[in-house]
Coordinates of C-alpha atoms and ligand atoms in Angstrom, one line a residue:
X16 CA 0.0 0.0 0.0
X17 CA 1.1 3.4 -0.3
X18 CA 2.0 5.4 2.5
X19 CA 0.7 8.5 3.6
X20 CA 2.4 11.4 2.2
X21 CA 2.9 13.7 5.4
X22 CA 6.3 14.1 4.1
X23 CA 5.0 16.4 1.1
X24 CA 1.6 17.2 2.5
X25 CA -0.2 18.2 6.0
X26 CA -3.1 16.2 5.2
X27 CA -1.5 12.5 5.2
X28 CA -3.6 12.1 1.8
X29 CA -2.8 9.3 -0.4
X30 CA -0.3 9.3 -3.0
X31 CA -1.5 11.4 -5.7
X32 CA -0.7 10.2 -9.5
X33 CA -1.7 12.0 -12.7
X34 CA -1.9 10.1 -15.9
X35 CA -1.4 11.9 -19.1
X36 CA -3.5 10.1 -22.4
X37 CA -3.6 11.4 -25.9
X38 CA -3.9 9.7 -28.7
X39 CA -5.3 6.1 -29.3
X40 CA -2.1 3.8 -28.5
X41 CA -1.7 5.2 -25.0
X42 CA -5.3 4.1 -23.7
X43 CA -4.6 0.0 -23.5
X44 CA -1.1 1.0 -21.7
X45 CA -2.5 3.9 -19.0
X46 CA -5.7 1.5 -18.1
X47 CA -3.9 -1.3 -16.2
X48 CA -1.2 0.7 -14.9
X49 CA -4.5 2.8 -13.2
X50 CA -6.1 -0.1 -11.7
X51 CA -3.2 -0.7 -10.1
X52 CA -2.5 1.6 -8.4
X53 CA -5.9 2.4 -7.6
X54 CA -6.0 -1.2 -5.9
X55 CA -3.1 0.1 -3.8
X56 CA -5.0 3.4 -2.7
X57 CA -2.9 5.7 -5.3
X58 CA -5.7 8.7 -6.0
X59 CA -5.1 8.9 -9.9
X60 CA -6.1 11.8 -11.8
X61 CA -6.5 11.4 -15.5
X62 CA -5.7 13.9 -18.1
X63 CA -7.0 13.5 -21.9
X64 CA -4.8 16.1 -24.3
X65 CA -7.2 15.4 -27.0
X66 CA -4.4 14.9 -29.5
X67 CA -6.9 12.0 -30.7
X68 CA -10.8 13.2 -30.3
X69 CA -12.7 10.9 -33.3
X70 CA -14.8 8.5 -31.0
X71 CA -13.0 5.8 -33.1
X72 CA -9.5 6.6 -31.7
X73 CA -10.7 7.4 -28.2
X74 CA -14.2 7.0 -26.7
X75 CA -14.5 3.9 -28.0
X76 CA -11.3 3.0 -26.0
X77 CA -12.5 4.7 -22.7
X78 CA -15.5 2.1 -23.0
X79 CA -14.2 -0.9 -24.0
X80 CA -10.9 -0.6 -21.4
X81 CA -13.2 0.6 -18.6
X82 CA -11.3 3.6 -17.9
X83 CA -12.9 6.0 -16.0
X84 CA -13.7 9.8 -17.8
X85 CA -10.9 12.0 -18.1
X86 CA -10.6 14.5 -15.1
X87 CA -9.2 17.2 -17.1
X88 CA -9.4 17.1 -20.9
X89 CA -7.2 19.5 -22.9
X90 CA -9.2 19.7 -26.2
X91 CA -5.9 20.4 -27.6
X92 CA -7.1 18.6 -31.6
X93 CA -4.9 18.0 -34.1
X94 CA -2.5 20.6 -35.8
X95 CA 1.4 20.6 -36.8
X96 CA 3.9 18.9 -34.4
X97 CA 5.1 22.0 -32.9
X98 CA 1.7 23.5 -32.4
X99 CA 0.3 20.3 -31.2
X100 CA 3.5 20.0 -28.5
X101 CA 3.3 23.7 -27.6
X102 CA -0.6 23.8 -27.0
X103 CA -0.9 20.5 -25.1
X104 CA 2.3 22.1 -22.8
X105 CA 0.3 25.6 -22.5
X106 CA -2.5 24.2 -21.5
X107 CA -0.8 21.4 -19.0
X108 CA 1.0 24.1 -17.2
X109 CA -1.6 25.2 -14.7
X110 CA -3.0 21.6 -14.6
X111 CA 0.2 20.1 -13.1
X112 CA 1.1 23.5 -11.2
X113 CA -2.6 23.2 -9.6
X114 CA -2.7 19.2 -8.7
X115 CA 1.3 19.5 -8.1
X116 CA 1.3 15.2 -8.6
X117 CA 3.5 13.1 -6.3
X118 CA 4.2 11.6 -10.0
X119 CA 3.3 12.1 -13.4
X120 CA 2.6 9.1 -15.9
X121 CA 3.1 9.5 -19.6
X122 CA 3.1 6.2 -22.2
X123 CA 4.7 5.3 -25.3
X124 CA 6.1 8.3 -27.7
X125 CA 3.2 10.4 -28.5
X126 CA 3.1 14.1 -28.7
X127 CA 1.2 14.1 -25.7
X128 CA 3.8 11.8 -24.1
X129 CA 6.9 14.7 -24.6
X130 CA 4.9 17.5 -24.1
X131 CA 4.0 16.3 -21.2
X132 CA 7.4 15.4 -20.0
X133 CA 8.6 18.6 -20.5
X134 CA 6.0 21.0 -18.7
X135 CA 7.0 18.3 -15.7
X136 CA 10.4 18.7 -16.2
X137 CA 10.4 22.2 -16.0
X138 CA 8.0 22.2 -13.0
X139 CA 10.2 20.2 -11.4
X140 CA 7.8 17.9 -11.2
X141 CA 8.9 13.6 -11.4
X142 CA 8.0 11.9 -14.3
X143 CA 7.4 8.3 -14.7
X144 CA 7.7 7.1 -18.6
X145 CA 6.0 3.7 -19.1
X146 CA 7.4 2.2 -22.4
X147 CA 10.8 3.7 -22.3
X148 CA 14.1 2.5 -23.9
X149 CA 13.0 1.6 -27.1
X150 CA 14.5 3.0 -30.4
X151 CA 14.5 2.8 -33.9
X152 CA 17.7 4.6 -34.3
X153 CA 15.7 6.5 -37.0
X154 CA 15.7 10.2 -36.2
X155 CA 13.2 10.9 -39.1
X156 CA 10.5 9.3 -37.5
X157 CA 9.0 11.7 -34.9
X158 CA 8.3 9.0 -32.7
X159 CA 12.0 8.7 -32.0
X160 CA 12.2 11.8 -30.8
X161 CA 9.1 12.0 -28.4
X162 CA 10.9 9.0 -27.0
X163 CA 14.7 10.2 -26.6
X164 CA 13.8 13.2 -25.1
X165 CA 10.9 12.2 -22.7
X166 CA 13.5 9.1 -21.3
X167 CA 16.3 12.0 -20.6
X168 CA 13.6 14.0 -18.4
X169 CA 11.9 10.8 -16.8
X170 CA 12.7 10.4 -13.0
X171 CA 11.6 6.3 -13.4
X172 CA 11.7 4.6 -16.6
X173 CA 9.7 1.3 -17.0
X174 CA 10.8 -0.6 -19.6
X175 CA 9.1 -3.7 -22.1
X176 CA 12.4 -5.6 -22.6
X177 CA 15.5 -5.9 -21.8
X178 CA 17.5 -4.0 -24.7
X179 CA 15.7 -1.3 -23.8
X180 CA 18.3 -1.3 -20.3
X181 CA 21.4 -1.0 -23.1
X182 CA 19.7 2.1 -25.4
X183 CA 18.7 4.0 -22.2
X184 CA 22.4 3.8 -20.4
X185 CA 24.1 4.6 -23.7
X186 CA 22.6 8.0 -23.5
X187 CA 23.6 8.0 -20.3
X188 CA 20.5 7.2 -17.7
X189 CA 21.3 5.7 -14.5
X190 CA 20.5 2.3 -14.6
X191 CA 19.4 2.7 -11.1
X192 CA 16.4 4.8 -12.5
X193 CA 15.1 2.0 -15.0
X194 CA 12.7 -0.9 -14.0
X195 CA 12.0 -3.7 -16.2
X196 CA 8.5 -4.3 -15.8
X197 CA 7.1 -5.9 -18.5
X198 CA 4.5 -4.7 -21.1
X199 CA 1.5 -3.2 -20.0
X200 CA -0.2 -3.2 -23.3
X201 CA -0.2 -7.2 -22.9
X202 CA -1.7 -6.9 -19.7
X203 CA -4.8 -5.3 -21.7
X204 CA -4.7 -7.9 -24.3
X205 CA -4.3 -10.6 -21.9
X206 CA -7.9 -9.2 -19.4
X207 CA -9.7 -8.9 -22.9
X208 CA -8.8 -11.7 -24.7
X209 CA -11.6 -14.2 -23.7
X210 CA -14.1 -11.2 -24.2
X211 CA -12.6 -10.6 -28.3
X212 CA -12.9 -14.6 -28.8
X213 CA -16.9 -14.2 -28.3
X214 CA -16.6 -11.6 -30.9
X215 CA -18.7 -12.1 -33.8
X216 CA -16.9 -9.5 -35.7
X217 CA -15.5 -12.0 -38.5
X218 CA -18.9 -13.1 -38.9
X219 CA -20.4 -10.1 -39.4
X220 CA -17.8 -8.6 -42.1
X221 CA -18.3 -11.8 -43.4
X222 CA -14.5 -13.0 -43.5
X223 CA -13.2 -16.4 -44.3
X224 CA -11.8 -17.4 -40.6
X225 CA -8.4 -17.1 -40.4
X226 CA -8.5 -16.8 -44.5
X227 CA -8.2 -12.9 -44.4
X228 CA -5.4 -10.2 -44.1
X229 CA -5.8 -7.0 -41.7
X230 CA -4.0 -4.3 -42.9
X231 CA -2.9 -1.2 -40.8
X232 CA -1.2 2.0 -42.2
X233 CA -0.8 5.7 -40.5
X234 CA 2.7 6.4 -40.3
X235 CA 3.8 9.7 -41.9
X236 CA 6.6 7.9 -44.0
X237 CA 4.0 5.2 -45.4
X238 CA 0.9 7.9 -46.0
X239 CA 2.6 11.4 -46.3
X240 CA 4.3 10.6 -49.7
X241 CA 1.9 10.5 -52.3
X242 CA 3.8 7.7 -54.6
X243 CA 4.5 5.8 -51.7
X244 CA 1.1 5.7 -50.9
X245 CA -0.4 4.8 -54.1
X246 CA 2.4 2.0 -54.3
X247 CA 0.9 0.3 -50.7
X248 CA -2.6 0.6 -51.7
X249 CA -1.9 -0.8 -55.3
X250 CA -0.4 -3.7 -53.3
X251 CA -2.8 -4.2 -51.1
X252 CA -5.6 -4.1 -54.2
X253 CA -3.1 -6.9 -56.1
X254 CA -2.9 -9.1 -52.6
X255 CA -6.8 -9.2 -51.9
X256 CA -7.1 -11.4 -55.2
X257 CA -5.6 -14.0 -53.1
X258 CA -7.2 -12.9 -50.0
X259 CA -9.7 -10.5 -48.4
X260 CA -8.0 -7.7 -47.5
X261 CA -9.2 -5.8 -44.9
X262 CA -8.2 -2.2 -44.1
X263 CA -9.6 -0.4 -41.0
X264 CA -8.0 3.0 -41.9
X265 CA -6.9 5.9 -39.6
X266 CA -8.2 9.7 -40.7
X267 CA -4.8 10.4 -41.7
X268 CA -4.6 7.9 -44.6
X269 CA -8.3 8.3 -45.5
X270 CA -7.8 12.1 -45.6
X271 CA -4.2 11.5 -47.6
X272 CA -6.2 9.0 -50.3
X273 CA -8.4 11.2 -50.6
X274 CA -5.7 14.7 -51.5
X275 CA -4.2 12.0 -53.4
X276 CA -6.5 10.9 -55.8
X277 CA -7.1 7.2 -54.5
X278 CA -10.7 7.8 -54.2
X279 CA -11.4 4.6 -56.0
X280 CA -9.6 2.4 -53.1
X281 CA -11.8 3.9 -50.1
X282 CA -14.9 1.6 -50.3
X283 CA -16.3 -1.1 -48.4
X284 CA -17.2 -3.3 -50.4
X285 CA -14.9 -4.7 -53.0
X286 CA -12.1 -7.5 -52.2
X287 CA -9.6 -4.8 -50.3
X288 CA -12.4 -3.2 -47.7
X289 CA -11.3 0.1 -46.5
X290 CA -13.8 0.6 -43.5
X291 CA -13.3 3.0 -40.6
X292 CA -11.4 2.3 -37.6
X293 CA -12.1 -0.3 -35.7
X294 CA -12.7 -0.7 -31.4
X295 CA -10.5 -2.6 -29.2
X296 CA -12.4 -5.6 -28.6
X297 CA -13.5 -6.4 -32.5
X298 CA -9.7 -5.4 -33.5
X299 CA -8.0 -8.2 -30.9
X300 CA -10.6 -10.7 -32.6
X301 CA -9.5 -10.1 -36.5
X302 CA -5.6 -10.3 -35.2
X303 CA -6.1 -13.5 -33.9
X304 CA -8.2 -15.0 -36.8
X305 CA -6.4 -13.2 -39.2
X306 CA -3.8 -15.2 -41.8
X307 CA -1.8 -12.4 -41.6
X308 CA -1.5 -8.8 -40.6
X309 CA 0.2 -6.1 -42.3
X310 CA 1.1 -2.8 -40.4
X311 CA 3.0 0.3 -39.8
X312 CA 2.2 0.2 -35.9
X313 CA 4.4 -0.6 -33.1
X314 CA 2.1 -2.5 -31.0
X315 CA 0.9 -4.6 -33.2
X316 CA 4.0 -6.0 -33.8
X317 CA 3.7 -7.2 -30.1
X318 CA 0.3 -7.5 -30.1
X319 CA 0.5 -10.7 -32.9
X320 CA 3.8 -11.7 -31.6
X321 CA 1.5 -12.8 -28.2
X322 CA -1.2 -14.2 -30.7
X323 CA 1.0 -15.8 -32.6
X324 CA -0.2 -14.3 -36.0
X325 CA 2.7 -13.8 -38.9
X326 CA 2.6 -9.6 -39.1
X327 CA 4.5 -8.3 -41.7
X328 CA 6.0 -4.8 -40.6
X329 CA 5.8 -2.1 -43.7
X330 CA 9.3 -0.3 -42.1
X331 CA 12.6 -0.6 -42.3
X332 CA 13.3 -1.2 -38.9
X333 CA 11.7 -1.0 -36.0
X334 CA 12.3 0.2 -32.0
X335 CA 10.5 -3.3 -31.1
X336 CA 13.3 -5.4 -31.9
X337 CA 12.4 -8.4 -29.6
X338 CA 9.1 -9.2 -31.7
X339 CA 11.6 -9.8 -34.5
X340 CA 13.8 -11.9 -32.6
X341 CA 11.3 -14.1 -30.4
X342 CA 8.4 -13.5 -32.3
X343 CA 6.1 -13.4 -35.8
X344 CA 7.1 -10.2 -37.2
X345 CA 9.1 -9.2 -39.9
X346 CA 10.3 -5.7 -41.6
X347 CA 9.6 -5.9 -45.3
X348 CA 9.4 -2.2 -46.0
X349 CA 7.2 -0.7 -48.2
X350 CA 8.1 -1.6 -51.9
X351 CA 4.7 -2.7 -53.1
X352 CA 6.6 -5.7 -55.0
X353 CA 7.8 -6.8 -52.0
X354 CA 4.4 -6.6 -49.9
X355 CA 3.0 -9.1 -52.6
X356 CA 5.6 -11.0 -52.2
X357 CA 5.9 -11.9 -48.9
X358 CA 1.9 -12.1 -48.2
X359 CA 2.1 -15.0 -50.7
X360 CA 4.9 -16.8 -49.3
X361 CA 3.1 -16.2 -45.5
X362 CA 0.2 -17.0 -46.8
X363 CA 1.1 -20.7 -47.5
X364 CA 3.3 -21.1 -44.7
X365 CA 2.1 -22.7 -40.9
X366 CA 0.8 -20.5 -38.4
X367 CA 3.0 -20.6 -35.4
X368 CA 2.5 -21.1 -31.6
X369 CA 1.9 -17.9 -29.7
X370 CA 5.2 -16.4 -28.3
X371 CA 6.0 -16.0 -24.3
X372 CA 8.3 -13.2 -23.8
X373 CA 9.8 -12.6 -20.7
X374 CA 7.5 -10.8 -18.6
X375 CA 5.0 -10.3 -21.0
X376 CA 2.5 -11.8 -18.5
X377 CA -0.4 -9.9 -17.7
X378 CA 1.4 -8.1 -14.6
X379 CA 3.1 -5.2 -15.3
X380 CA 1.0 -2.9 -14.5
X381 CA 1.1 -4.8 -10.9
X382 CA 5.2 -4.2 -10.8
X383 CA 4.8 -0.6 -12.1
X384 CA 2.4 -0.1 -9.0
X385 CA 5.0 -2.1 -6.7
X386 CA 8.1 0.2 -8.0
X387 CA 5.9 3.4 -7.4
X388 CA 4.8 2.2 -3.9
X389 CA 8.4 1.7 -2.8
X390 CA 10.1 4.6 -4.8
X391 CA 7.1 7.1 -3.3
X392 CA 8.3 6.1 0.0
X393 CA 11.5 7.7 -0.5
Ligands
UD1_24 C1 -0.3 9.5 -33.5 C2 1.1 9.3 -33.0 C3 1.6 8.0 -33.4 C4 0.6 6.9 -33.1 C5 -0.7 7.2 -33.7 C6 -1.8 6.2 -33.4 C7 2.5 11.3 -32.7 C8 3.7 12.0 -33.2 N1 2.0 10.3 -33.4 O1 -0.2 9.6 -34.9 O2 2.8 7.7 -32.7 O3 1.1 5.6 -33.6 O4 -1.1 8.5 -33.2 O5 -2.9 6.5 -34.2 O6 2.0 11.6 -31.6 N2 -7.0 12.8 -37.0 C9 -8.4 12.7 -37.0 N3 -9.1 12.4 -35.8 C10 -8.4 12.2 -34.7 C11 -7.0 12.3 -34.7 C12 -6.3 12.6 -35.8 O7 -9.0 12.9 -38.0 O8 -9.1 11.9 -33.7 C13 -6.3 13.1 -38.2 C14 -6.1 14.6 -38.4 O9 -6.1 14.8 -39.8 C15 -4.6 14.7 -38.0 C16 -4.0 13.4 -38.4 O10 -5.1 12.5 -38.2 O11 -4.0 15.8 -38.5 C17 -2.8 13.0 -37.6 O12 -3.1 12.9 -36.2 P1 -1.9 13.1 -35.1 O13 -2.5 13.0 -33.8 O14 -1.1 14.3 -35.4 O15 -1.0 11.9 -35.4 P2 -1.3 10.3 -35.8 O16 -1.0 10.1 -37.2 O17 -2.7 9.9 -35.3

């Protein structure tokens, strides 16, 4: 349990924890890490930037992981990276000078996640990153950058896997600071898993069970070029006359196929289905009945690496190296040659046996609540 705080405040009030969501990735990492330390008697306050507002990419989420409504919610929408950062930091600034936290949360590598960090930072406030230590080593991606700079202003660093220990002290982190904890994403996947197998959502989109590919795609480098774009879609349009393709697409890509004259590929109903996104529950379901998944995202690459379904990765390289290793996934990059390609030869090839990884168990969000409890004591 935590102890009473008398040391920071008079009124011996619990330990007092904001948690700062954005955009759709952080919601299955913040929820597990919350109950936790609710169960210990943590009071958590919850802060929604808005970085992500479509109820696809965040209500939904809020429902489905049972978190409770946001406390504060920044409206902050969506605008360039530096307006994005510097509006979610404006408007964090009295937020965190008014609660003053005993400890901040932020998740993954968001804009959110950085700007968040820094207002802290400057506050002098302790942060705690959950999901830090991994890289891509690709400064292009901005990604990479929400994530080097938020570990460098992080008081405790939780970390997935154990690479992430070598990356963090290479920039020079104290090792003392980082805690191996596990993935908390998993811990979602693994409380919800039972509930997305009495999904009827393959039924209903009337897919061939585990006869159909899921497709993924967001990231600027994939969506923001317009040939690049056309390449992946023309692939994806070439692969569904093996399979049924189906593509649950983010704004972004809609709204880039759109500028970008691939009108003709946004429809539901042809052999490549381009439908809007899809909610936590449904989406767990078609990964784990899927022949294969195709993607862009980082957690999916952990996400089928636990469900055992072959994800081909549409990057060069990735800052989840382990599901590489130990897992399902592979980097195949974008060239649209190669996407047909490999979905053939996956196609035909066995599925595999679910993956353990090591602490990938359903628990982190229990150690991350253990490491505060002792660290807050201090
Ligand atoms: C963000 C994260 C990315 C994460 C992804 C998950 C950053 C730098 N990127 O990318 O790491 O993998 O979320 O989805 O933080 N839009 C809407 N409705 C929304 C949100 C966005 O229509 O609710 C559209 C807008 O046109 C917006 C665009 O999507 O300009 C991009 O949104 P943004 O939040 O900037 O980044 P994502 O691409 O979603």
């Amino acid at each position: 349990m935590f102890p009473p705080r008398d040391d920071h405040r008079s009124d011996g009030d619990s330990m007092r924890i904001l948690h700062v969501v954005g955009a759709r990735p952080n919601f299955m990492k913040a929820a597990p890490v919350m109950r936790a330390l609710e169960k210990r008697g943590a009071t958590n306050v919850l802060v929604h930037t808005g970085q992500h507002y479509d109820r696809a990419l965040s209500q939904t989420f809020f429902d489905e992981l049972e978190l409770p409504p946001p406390d504060i919610h920044l409206e902050v929408g969506s605008a360039s990276h530096a307006e994005q950062t510097a509006r979610i930091m404006e408007r964090i600034e009295p937020v965190l000078t008014e609660r003053s936290p005993d400890l901040t949360i932020v998740v993954g590598d968001v804009n959110s996640t950085v700007a968040a960090s820094l207002v802290c930072a400057k506050l002098l406030l302790p942060v705690a990153h959950v999901e830090a230590g991994l890289r891509s080593f690709d400064r292009t991606m901005p990604e990479e950058i929400n994530r080097i700079v938020t570990d460098q202003l992080s008081t405790l660093l939780f970390t997935t896997s154990p690479e992430a220990m070598d990356n963090l002290v290479r920039e020079g982190i104290d090792p003392a600071q980082v805690h191996f904890v596990g993935n908390p994403m998993i811990d979602s996947l693994t409380n919800h898993l039972d509930q997305a197998r009495r999904s009827t959502i393959v039924e209903q989109l009337g897919l061939p069970d585990g006869g159909f590919v899921v497709v993924t795609l967001h990231r600027p480098s994939n969506v923001d070029d317009p040939e690049k774009l056309s390449g992946i879609v023309k692939a994806l349009d070439e692969v569904s006359r093996d399979l049924p393709v189906l593509f649950p697409a983010h704004p972004r890509t809609v709204k880039m196929m759109r500028t970008h004259g691939l009108d003709a590929f946004i429809r539901e109903d042809g052999a490549l289905r381009c439908v809007e996104p899809i909610g936590y529950i449904d989406f767990l379901r078609l990964m784990d009945r899927a022949r294969i998944v195709l993607t862009d995202s980082g957690g999916i690459q952990e996400e089928t690496t636990i469900l055992g379904t072959p994800c081909l990765t549409l990057r060069d390289n990735t800052e989840r190296p382990i599901t590489v290793e130990l897992g399902t996934n592979t980097l195949i990059g974008s060239d649209p040659g190669a996407i047909v390609r490999e979905v053939r030869a996956r196609s035909r090839a066995e599925r595999q046996e679910p993956k353990t990884l090591p602490l990938w168990d359903g628990n982190a969000g229990e150690r991350i609540a253990e490491t505060i409890a002792s660290w807050g004591g201090h």
